[in-house]
């Protein structure tokens, strides 16, 4: 069974109970778009859904894990994708970021502002981390209008 990804419905898989999860939940609740937030600490995707998401993203399931938050995870060991699903199932709080899908689009995000890509919003400067880069404060295209 493939992961349900209807057009005009944003599916968002994330681990609740963290600062990132709280920010994501608030953003999704405030949204005027049709969203399906799925907190994996409460409702875990099936093994097939995990494999489907990783395949669509072209990554290993290991890229979804903060291995420092998993007891008895040894970086030097080789884990099968099936083993990694079991690790995610037992350690949902070790899940990094969120997987966001709408129709054929899918992304593994680590900042809630990356959701703006699914809302067709010009994020002028929001992709910057202000302590490292200057914010964009001037028009970048002829249609930008900064007040």
CSV table of C-alpha atoms in Angstrom, one decimal:
chain,number,residue,atom,x,y,z
A,1,UNK,CA,0.0,0.0,0.0
A,2,UNK,CA,1.5,3.3,-1.1
A,3,UNK,CA,1.4,6.4,1.1
A,4,UNK,CA,-1.8,8.5,0.5
A,5,UNK,CA,-0.8,11.7,-1.2
A,6,UNK,CA,-3.9,13.4,-2.5
A,7,UNK,CA,-3.6,16.7,-4.3
A,8,UNK,CA,-4.7,19.7,-2.2
A,9,UNK,CA,-4.1,17.7,1.0
A,10,UNK,CA,-0.8,18.2,2.8
A,11,UNK,CA,0.2,15.1,4.8
A,12,UNK,CA,2.8,15.8,7.5
A,13,UNK,CA,4.5,13.1,9.5
A,14,UNK,CA,6.4,14.4,12.5
A,15,UNK,CA,7.3,13.5,16.1
A,16,UNK,CA,5.3,15.6,18.5
A,17,UNK,CA,6.5,16.8,21.9
A,18,UNK,CA,9.5,18.7,20.7
A,19,UNK,CA,10.0,22.4,20.0
A,20,UNK,CA,10.0,21.6,16.3
A,21,UNK,CA,6.9,19.5,16.6
A,22,UNK,CA,5.1,22.2,18.6
A,23,UNK,CA,6.1,24.9,15.9
A,24,UNK,CA,4.9,22.6,13.1
A,25,UNK,CA,1.6,21.8,14.8
A,26,UNK,CA,0.9,25.5,15.4
A,27,UNK,CA,1.8,26.3,11.7
A,28,UNK,CA,-0.5,23.5,10.4
A,29,UNK,CA,-3.4,24.5,12.7
A,30,UNK,CA,-3.1,28.2,11.6
A,31,UNK,CA,-3.1,27.2,8.0
A,32,UNK,CA,-6.0,27.7,5.7
A,33,UNK,CA,-4.9,24.7,3.6
A,34,UNK,CA,-6.3,21.2,4.0
A,35,UNK,CA,-3.7,19.4,6.2
A,36,UNK,CA,-3.4,16.0,7.8
A,37,UNK,CA,-0.8,16.2,10.6
A,38,UNK,CA,0.3,12.8,11.7
A,39,UNK,CA,2.2,12.7,15.1
A,40,UNK,CA,4.2,9.5,14.9
A,41,UNK,CA,4.4,9.4,18.7
A,42,UNK,CA,0.6,8.7,18.6
A,43,UNK,CA,0.0,7.0,15.3
A,44,UNK,CA,2.9,5.3,13.5
A,45,UNK,CA,2.9,4.8,9.7
A,46,UNK,CA,3.1,1.2,8.5
A,47,UNK,CA,6.4,-0.4,7.6
A,48,UNK,CA,5.3,-0.1,3.9
A,49,UNK,CA,4.6,3.6,4.3
A,50,UNK,CA,8.1,4.2,5.8
A,51,UNK,CA,9.7,2.3,2.9
A,52,UNK,CA,7.6,4.2,0.3
A,53,UNK,CA,8.5,7.6,1.8
A,54,UNK,CA,12.3,6.8,1.9
A,55,UNK,CA,12.1,5.4,-1.7
A,56,UNK,CA,10.3,8.5,-3.0
A,57,UNK,CA,12.9,10.7,-1.3
A,58,UNK,CA,15.8,8.5,-2.6
A,59,UNK,CA,17.3,8.1,0.9
A,60,UNK,CA,17.9,5.5,3.5
A,61,UNK,CA,15.6,5.4,6.5
A,62,UNK,CA,18.7,6.1,8.6
A,63,UNK,CA,18.6,9.7,7.3
A,64,UNK,CA,15.3,10.2,9.3
A,65,UNK,CA,17.0,9.3,12.6
A,66,UNK,CA,19.0,11.2,15.2
A,67,UNK,CA,21.0,8.2,16.2
A,68,UNK,CA,22.3,9.9,19.3
A,69,UNK,CA,18.7,9.6,20.7
A,70,UNK,CA,18.5,5.8,20.1
A,71,UNK,CA,19.8,3.5,22.8
A,72,UNK,CA,22.2,0.9,21.6
A,73,UNK,CA,22.6,2.2,18.1
A,74,UNK,CA,26.1,1.6,16.7
A,75,UNK,CA,27.1,3.7,13.8
A,76,UNK,CA,29.7,1.1,12.7
A,77,UNK,CA,27.0,-1.6,12.4
A,78,UNK,CA,25.1,-2.2,9.2
A,79,UNK,CA,21.4,-2.0,9.6
A,80,UNK,CA,18.9,-3.2,7.0
A,81,UNK,CA,16.1,-0.9,6.0
A,82,UNK,CA,13.7,-3.3,7.8
A,83,UNK,CA,15.7,-3.0,11.0
A,84,UNK,CA,15.7,0.8,10.7
A,85,UNK,CA,11.9,0.8,10.5
A,86,UNK,CA,11.8,-1.2,13.8
A,87,UNK,CA,14.2,1.3,15.3
A,88,UNK,CA,12.0,4.3,14.2
A,89,UNK,CA,8.9,2.5,15.6
A,90,UNK,CA,10.6,1.9,19.0
A,91,UNK,CA,12.1,5.4,19.1
A,92,UNK,CA,9.7,7.9,17.5
A,93,UNK,CA,11.3,10.9,19.3
A,94,UNK,CA,14.5,10.2,17.4
A,95,UNK,CA,12.8,11.1,14.2
A,96,UNK,CA,14.4,14.2,12.6
A,97,UNK,CA,12.2,16.9,11.2
A,98,UNK,CA,9.0,16.0,9.3
A,99,UNK,CA,8.1,14.4,6.0
A,100,UNK,CA,5.6,16.5,4.1
A,101,UNK,CA,3.7,15.3,1.0
A,102,UNK,CA,1.1,16.8,-1.3
A,103,UNK,CA,0.3,14.9,-4.5
A,104,UNK,CA,3.6,13.9,-6.2
A,105,UNK,CA,5.6,16.4,-4.1
A,106,UNK,CA,7.5,15.1,-1.0
A,107,UNK,CA,10.1,16.6,1.2
A,108,UNK,CA,12.0,15.8,4.4
A,109,UNK,CA,12.1,19.1,6.2
A,110,UNK,CA,14.0,20.2,9.3
A,111,UNK,CA,12.7,23.7,9.7
A,112,UNK,CA,9.0,24.5,9.9
A,113,UNK,CA,9.5,27.4,7.5
A,114,UNK,CA,10.3,24.9,4.8
A,115,UNK,CA,6.6,24.1,4.8
A,116,UNK,CA,6.1,27.4,2.9
A,117,UNK,CA,7.1,25.6,-0.3
A,118,UNK,CA,3.9,23.6,0.0
A,119,UNK,CA,1.8,26.8,0.4
A,120,UNK,CA,3.0,28.6,-2.7
A,121,UNK,CA,4.3,31.4,-0.5
A,122,UNK,CA,7.3,33.5,-1.5
A,123,UNK,CA,9.4,33.2,1.7
A,124,UNK,CA,11.6,36.2,1.0
A,125,UNK,CA,14.4,35.8,3.5
A,126,UNK,CA,12.8,33.2,5.7
A,127,UNK,CA,15.1,30.5,4.5
A,128,UNK,CA,18.0,32.4,6.0
A,129,UNK,CA,19.2,31.8,9.5
A,130,UNK,CA,19.6,35.3,10.7
A,131,UNK,CA,22.6,34.6,13.0
A,132,UNK,CA,24.6,33.4,10.0
A,133,UNK,CA,23.2,35.3,7.0
A,134,UNK,CA,21.7,38.6,6.3
A,135,UNK,CA,17.9,38.6,5.6
A,136,UNK,CA,16.8,39.5,2.1
A,137,UNK,CA,15.3,43.0,2.4
A,138,UNK,CA,15.4,44.1,-1.2
A,139,UNK,CA,13.4,43.0,-4.2
A,140,UNK,CA,14.7,39.8,-5.8
A,141,UNK,CA,12.3,39.8,-8.7
A,142,UNK,CA,10.4,42.5,-10.5
A,143,UNK,CA,7.2,41.3,-8.7
A,144,UNK,CA,8.5,41.6,-5.1
A,145,UNK,CA,7.0,44.5,-3.2
A,146,UNK,CA,8.7,45.3,0.2
A,147,UNK,CA,6.8,47.9,2.2
